[in-house]
Short mmCIF file of C-alpha atoms and ligand atoms in Angstrom, two decimals:
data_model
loop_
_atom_site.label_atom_id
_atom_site.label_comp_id
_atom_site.label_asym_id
_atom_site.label_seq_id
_atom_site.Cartn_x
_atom_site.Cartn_y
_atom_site.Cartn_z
CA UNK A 1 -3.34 -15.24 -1.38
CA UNK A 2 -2.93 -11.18 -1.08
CA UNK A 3 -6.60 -9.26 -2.61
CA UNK A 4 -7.33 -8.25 -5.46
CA UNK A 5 -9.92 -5.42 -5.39
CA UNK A 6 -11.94 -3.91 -8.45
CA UNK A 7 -14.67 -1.42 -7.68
CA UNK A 8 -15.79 1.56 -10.10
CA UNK A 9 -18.59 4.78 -10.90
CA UNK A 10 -19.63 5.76 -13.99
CA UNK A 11 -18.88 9.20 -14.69
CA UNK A 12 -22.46 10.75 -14.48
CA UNK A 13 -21.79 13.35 -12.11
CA UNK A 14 -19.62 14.86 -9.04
CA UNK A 15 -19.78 12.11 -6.49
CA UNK A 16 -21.52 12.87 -2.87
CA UNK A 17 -21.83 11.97 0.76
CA UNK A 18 -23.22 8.84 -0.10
CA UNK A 19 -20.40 7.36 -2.15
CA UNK A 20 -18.28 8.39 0.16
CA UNK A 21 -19.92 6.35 3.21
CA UNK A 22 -20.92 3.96 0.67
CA UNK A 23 -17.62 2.81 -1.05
CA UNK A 24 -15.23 5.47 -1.39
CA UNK A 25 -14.04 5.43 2.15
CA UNK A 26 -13.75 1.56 2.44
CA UNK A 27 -11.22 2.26 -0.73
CA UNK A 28 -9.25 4.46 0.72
CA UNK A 29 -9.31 1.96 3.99
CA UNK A 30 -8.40 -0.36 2.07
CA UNK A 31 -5.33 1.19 -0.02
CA UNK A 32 -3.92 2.48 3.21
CA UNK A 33 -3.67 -1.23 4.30
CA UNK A 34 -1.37 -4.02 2.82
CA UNK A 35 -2.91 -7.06 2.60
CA UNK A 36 -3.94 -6.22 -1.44
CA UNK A 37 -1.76 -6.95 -4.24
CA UNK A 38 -4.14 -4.72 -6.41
CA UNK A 39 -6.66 -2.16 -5.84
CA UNK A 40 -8.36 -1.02 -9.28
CA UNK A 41 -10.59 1.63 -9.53
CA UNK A 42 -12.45 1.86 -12.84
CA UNK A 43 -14.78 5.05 -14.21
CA UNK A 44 -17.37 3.13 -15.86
CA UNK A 45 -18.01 5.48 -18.49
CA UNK A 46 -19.16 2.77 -21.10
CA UNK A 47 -21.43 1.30 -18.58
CA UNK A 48 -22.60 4.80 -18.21
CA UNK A 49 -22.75 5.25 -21.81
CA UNK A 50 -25.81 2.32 -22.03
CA UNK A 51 -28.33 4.80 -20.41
CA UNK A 52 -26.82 8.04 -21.46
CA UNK A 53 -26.55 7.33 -25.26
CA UNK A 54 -27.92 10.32 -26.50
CA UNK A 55 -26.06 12.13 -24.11
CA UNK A 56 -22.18 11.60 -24.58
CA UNK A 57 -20.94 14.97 -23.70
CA UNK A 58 -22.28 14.37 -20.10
CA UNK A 59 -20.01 11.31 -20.00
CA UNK A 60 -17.18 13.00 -21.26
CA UNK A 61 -17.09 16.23 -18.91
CA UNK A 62 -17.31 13.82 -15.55
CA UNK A 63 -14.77 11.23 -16.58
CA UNK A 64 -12.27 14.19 -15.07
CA UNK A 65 -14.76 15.32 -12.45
CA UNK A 66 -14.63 11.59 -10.99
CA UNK A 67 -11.38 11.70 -11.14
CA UNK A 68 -11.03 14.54 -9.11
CA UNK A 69 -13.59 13.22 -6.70
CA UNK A 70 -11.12 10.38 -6.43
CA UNK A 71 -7.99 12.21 -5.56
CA UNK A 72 -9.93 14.50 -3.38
CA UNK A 73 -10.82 11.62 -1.02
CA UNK A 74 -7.27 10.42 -0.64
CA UNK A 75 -7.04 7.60 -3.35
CA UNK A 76 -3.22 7.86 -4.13
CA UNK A 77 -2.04 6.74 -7.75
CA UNK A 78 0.63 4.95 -6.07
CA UNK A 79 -1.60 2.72 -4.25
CA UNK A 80 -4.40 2.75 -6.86
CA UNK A 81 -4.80 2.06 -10.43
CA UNK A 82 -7.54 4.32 -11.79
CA UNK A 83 -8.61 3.33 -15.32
CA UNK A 84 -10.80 4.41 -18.13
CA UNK A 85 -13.22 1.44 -19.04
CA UNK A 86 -13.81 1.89 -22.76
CA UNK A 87 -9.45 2.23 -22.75
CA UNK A 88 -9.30 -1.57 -22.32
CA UNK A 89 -10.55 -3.73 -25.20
CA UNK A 90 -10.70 -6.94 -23.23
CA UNK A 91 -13.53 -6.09 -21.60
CA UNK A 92 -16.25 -5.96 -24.46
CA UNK A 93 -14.51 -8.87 -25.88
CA UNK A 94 -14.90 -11.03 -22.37
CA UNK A 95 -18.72 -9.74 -22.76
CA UNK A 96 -19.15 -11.06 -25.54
CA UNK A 97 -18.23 -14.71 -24.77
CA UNK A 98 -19.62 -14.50 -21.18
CA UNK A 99 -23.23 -13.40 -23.26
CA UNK A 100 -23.46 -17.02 -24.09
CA UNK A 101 -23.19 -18.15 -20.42
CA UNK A 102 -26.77 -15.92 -19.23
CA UNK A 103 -30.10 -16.10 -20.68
CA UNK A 104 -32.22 -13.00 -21.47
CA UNK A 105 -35.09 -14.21 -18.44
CA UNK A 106 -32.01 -14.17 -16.16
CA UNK A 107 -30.74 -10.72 -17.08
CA UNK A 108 -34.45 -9.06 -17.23
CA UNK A 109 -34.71 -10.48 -13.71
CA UNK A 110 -32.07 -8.43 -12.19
CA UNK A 111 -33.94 -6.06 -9.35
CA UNK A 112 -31.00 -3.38 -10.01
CA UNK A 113 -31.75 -3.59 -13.51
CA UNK A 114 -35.52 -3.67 -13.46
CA UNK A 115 -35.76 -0.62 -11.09
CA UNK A 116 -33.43 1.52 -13.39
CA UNK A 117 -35.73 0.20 -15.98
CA UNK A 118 -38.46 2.15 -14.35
CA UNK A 119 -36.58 5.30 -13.29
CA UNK A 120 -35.48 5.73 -16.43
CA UNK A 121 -39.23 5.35 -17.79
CA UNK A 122 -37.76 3.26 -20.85
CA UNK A 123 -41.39 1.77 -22.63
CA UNK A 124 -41.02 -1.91 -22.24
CA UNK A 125 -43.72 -1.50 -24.94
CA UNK A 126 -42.92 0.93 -27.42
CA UNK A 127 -39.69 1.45 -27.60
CA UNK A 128 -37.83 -1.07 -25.76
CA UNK A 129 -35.10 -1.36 -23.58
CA UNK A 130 -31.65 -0.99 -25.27
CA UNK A 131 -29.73 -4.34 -25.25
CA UNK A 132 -26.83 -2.31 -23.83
CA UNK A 133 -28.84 -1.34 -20.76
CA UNK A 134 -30.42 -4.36 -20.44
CA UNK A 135 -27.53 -6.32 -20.45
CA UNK A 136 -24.66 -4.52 -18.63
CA UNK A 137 -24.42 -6.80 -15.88
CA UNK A 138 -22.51 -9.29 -18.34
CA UNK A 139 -20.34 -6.19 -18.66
CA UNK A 140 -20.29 -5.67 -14.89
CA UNK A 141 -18.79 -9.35 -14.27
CA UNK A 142 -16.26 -8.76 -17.13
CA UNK A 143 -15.01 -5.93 -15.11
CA UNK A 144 -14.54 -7.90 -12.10
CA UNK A 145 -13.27 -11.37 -13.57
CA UNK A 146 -10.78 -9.83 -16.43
CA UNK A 147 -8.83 -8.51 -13.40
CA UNK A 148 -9.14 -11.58 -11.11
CA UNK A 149 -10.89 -9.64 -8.29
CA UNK A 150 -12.04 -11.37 -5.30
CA UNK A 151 -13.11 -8.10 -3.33
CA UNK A 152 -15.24 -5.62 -4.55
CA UNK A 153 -16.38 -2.91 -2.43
CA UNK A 154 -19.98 -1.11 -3.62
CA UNK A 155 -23.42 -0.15 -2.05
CA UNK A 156 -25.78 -3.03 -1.36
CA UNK A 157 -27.67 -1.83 -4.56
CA UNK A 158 -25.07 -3.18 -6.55
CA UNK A 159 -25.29 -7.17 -4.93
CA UNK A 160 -27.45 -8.34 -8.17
CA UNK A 161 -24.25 -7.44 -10.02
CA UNK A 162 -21.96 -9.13 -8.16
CA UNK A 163 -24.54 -12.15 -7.67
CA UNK A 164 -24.89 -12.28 -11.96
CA UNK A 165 -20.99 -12.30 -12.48
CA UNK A 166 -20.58 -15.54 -9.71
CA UNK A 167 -22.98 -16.97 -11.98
CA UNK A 168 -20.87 -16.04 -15.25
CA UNK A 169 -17.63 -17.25 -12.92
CA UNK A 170 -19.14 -20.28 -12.13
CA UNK A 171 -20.75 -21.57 -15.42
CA UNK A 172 -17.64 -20.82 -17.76
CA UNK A 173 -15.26 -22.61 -14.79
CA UNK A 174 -17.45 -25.48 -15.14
CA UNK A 175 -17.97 -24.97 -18.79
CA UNK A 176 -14.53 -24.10 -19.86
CA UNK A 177 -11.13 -24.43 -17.06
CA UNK A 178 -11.33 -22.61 -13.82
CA UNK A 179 -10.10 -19.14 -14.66
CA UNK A 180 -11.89 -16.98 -13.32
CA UNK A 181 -11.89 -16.39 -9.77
CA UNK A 182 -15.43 -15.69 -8.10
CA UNK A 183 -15.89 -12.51 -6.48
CA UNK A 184 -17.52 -10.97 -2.91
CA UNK A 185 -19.37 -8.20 -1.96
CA UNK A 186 -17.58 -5.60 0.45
CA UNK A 187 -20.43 -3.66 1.72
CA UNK A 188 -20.76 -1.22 4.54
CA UNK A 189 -21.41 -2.71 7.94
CA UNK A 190 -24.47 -0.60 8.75
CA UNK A 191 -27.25 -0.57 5.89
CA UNK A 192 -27.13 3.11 6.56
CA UNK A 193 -24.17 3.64 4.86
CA UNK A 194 -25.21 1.93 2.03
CA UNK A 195 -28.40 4.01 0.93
CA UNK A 196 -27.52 7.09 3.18
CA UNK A 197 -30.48 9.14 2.87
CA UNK A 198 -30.88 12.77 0.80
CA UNK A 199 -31.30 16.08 2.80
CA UNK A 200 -34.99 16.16 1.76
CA UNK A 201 -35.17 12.83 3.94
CA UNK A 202 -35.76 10.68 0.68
CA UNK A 203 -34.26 7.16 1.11
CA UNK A 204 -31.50 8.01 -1.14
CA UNK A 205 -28.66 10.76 -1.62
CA UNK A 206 -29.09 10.50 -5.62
CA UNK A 207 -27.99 13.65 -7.78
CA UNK A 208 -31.98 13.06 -10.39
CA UNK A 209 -33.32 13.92 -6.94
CA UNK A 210 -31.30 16.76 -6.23
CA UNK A 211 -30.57 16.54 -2.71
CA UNK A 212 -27.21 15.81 -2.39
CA UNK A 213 -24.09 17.15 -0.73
CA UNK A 214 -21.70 16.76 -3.08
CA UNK A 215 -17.86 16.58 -2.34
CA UNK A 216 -16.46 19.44 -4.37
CA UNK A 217 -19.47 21.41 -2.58
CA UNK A 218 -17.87 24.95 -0.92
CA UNK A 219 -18.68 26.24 2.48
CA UNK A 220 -21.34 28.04 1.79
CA UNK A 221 -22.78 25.41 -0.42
CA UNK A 222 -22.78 22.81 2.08
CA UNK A 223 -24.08 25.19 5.09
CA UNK A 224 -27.20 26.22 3.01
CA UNK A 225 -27.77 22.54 2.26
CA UNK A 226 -27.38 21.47 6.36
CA UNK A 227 -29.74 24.68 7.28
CA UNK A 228 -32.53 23.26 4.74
CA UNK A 229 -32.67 19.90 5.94
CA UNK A 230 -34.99 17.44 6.51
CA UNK A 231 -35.81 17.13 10.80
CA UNK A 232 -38.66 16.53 12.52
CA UNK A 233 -41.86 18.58 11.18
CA UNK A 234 -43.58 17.74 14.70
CA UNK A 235 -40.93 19.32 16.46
CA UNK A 236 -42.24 22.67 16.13
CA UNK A 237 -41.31 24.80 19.02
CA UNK A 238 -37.82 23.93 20.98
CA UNK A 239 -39.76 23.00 23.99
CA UNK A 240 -41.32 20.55 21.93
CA UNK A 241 -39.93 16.83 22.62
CA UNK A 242 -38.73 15.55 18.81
CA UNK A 243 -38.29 12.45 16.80
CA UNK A 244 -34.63 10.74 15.89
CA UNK A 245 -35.96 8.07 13.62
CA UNK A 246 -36.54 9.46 10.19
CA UNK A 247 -34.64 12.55 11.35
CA UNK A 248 -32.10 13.36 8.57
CA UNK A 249 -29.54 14.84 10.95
CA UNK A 250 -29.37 12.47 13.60
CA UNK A 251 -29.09 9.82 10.83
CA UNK A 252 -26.18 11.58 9.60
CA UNK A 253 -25.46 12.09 12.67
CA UNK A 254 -25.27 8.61 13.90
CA UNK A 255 -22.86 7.84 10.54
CA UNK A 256 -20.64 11.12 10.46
CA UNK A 257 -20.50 11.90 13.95
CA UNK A 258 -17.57 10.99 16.69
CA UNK A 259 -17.76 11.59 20.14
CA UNK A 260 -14.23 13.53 19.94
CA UNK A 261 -16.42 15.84 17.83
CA UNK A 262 -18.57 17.16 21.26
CA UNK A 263 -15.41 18.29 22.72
CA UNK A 264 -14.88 20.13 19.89
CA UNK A 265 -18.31 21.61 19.23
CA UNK A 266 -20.37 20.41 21.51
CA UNK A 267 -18.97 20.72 25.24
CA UNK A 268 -22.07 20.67 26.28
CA UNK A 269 -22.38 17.11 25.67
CA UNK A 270 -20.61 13.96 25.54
CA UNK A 271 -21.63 11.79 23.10
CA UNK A 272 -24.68 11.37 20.47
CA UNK A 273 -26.98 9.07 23.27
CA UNK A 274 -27.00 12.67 25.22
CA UNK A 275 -27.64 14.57 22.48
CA UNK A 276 -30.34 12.22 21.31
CA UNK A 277 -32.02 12.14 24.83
CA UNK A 278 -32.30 15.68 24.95
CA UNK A 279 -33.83 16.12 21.70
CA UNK A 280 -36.54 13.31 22.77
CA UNK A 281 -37.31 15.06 25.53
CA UNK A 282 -37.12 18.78 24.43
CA UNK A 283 -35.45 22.11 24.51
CA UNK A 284 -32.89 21.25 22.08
CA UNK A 285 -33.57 23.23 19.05
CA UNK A 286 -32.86 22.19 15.26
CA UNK A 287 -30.61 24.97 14.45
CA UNK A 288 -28.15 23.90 16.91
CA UNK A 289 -27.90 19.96 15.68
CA UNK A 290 -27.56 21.45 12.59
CA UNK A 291 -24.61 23.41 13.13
CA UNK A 292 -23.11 20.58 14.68
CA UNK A 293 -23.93 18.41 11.98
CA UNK A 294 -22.38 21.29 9.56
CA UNK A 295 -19.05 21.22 11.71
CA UNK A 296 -18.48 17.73 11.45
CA UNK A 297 -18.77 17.81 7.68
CA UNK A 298 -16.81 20.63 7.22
CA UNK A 299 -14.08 19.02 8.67
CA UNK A 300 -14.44 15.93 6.69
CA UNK A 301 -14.43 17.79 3.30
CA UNK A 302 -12.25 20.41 3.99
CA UNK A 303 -9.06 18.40 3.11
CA UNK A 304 -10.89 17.17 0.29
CA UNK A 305 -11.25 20.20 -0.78
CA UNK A 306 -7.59 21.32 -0.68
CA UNK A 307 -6.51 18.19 -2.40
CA UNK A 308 -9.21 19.02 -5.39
CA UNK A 309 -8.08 22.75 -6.15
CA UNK A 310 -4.72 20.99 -6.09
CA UNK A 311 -5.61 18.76 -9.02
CA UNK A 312 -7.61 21.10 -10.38
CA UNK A 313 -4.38 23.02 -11.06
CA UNK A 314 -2.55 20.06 -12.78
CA UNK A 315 -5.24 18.51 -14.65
CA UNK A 316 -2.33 17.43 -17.32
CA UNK A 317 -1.36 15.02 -13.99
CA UNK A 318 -4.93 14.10 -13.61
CA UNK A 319 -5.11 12.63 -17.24
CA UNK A 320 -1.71 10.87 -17.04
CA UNK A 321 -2.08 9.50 -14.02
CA UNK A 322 -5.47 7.29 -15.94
CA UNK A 323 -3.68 6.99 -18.81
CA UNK A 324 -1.04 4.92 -17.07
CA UNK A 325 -3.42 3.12 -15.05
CA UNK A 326 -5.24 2.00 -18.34
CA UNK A 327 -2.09 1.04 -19.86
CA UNK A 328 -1.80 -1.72 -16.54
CA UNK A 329 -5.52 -2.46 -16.54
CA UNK A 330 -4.95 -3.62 -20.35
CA UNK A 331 -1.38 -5.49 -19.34
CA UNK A 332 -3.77 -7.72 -16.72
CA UNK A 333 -7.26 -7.86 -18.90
CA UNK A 334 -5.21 -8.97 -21.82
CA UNK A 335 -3.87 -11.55 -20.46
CA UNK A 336 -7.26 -13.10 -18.82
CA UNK A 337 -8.92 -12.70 -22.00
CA UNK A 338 -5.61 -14.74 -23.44
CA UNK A 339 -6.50 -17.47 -20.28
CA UNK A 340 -9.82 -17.17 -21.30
CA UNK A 341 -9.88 -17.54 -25.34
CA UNK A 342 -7.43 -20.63 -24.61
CA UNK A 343 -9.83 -22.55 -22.29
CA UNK A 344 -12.31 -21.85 -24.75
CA UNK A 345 -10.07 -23.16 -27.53
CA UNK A 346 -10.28 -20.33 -29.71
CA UNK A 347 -6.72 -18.78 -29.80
CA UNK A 348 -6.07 -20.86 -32.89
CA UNK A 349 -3.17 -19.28 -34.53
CA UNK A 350 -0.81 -19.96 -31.09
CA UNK A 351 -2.58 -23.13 -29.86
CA UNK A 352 0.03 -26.28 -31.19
CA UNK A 353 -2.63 -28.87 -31.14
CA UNK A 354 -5.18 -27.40 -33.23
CA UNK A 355 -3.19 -28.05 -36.46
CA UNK A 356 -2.40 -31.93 -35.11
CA UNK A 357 -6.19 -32.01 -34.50
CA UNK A 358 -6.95 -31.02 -37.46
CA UNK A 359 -4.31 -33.12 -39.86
CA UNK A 360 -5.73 -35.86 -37.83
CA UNK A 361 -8.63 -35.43 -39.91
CA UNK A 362 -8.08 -35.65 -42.63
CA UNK A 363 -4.79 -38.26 -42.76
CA UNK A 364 -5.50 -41.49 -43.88
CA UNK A 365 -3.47 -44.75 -42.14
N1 LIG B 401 -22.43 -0.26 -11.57
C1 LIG B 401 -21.53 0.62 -10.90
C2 LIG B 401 -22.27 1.95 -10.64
O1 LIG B 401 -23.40 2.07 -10.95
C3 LIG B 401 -20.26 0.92 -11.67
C4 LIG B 401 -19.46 -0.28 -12.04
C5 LIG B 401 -19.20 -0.72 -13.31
C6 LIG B 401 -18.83 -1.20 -11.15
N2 LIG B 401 -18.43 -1.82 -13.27
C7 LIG B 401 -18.17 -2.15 -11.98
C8 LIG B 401 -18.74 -1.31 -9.76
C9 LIG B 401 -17.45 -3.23 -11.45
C10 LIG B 401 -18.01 -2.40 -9.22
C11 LIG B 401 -17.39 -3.34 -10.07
O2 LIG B 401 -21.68 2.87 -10.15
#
């Protein structure tokens, strides 16, 4: 049996460094190789919708922004289907049904859920949490099932999600017929890559925290961002030996970095263990690491960059290209929901033994 893969953002913002290491670059891996019959790629925007409610237009201008992102990367609409969620009906309607399947303990126990709970600073208390919010996981796993994914590449934050919808797959299988099919995880080999850190050295590259290096970012832009970086505040003077763990740029570094890359930049050294061992022991200074570091990533986004102003250009493309892809993502939900709604028993009208099962009823012999 070929893949089926189903991953997606929501449209909150231009994407960064860390969704690139995190998922975006196992996509493109992953289009580029031919064991898949499907690769999906879904902006989440009604998912993103359940914590930006009073904030629609924010939505609306990164649903293109995303897709940009996207096509900047190398995602080809050839290879890809990019879709709008809130284009394909099937998907609140699976939610609905799958609600039934998950109690409201289970889905207040989600760590994902309960630390967006907090960042958000939504007053258990007072206010509440929206029912939305609270219960978009159920959403989550329609995603996944209405298109019969099995893969589904994302950052480890995202395992409660996959974790609640093999729940959902396994209790309506059980409940029901086995229809859906029960997805896995694809998540970066080193944890690194899954949380890579921000520049300020916080434990995550997250745009509320405003230290990211974003994509779209220009030259300028992203050499102002390596210069201010997070290092080692011991390593004062360039004498002075310094520290790699906790060190934004080596961890960086250690993901971005190849050794082809020294021959490039670096002659004077062959690979990352060198450079390391000289910064341990001292008279390598920050402002050379950095511009290292800076090279590397200019190389990585600077086709990215070309491929954006391209779209940028033909943003009539951009929009077509998603509308078709929604028009395929509803072909496929459809007709899970239709598998779905007859294991359930409720597609009355074109079901030929409900009628018998009914006269039965009510004929006398
Ligand atoms: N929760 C994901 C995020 O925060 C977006 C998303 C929605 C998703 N539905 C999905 C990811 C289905 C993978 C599969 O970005």
């Amino acid at each position: 049996m070929k893949n089926i893969i189903l991953t997606g953002d929501r449209p909150t913002g231009r994407l960064h460094l860390g969704h690139y290491v995190g998922s975006l670059k196992e996509r493109v891996k992953m289009q580029n190789e031919d064991d898949y019959e499907s690769l999906f790629v879904m902006i989440a925007d009604t998912q993103a919708l359940t914590d930006n409610y009073g904030n629609p237009q924010k939505v609306r201008d990164n649903v293109i922004e995303v897709m940009l992102d996207y096509l900047s990367v190398g995602l080809e609409p050839d290879k890809t289907t990019f879709f709008i969620q809130s284009a394909v009906n099937a998907l609140p309607e699976l939610t609905t049904y799958y609600m039934n399947l998950v109690t409201l303990p289970r889905v207040l126990r989600n760590p994902t859920v309960k630390s967006e709970i907090k960042a958000r600073g939504f007053d258990e208390e007072k206010e509440g949490i929206p029912v939305g919010f609270a219960t978009y996981p159920i959403s989550q796993a329609s995603d996944i099932t209405a298109f019969k994914a099995n893969l589904v590449p994302v950052g480890d934050d995202q395992l409660p999600m996959i974790e609640q919808a093999k729940e959902i797959v396994k209790s309506f299988n059980t409940t029901y017929q086995e229809v859906l099919v029960t997805p896995k995880a694809v998540i970066p080999e080193e944890k690194v890559c899954s949380r890579l850190p921000g520049i300020d050295g916080n434990a995550k590259m997250s745009k509320s925290l405003g230290n990211c290096i974003y994509l779209a970012d220009d030259t300028e832009t992203v050499k102002k961002k390596i210069k201010s970086m997070y290092t080692d505040p011991l390593h004062i003077n360039i004498t002075d030996p310094g520290h790699i763990e906790g060190n934004t740029v080596f961890t960086y570094l250690d993901v971005f970095c190849k050794d082809e890359h020294f021959a490039k930049y670096l002659p004077e050294y062959h690979n990352l263990e060198e450079l390391k061992n000289h910064y341990q022991k001292g008279g390598l200074g920050d402002v050379k690491i950095k511009n290292f570091l800076f090279a590397i990533i200019e190389e990585l986004l600077t086709p990215f960059r070309e491929k954006r102003a391209f779209y940028e250009q033909h943003l009539d493309e951009v929009l077509e290209i998603l509308k078709e892809g929604s028009a395929k993502a509803n072909q496929v939900a459809n007709q899970t929901l239709l598998e779905v709604k007859e294991a359930m028993g409720i597609t009355y009208f074109d079901d030929k033994n409900f009628l018998i099962e009914q006269n039965n009823k009510y004929t006398k012999i």
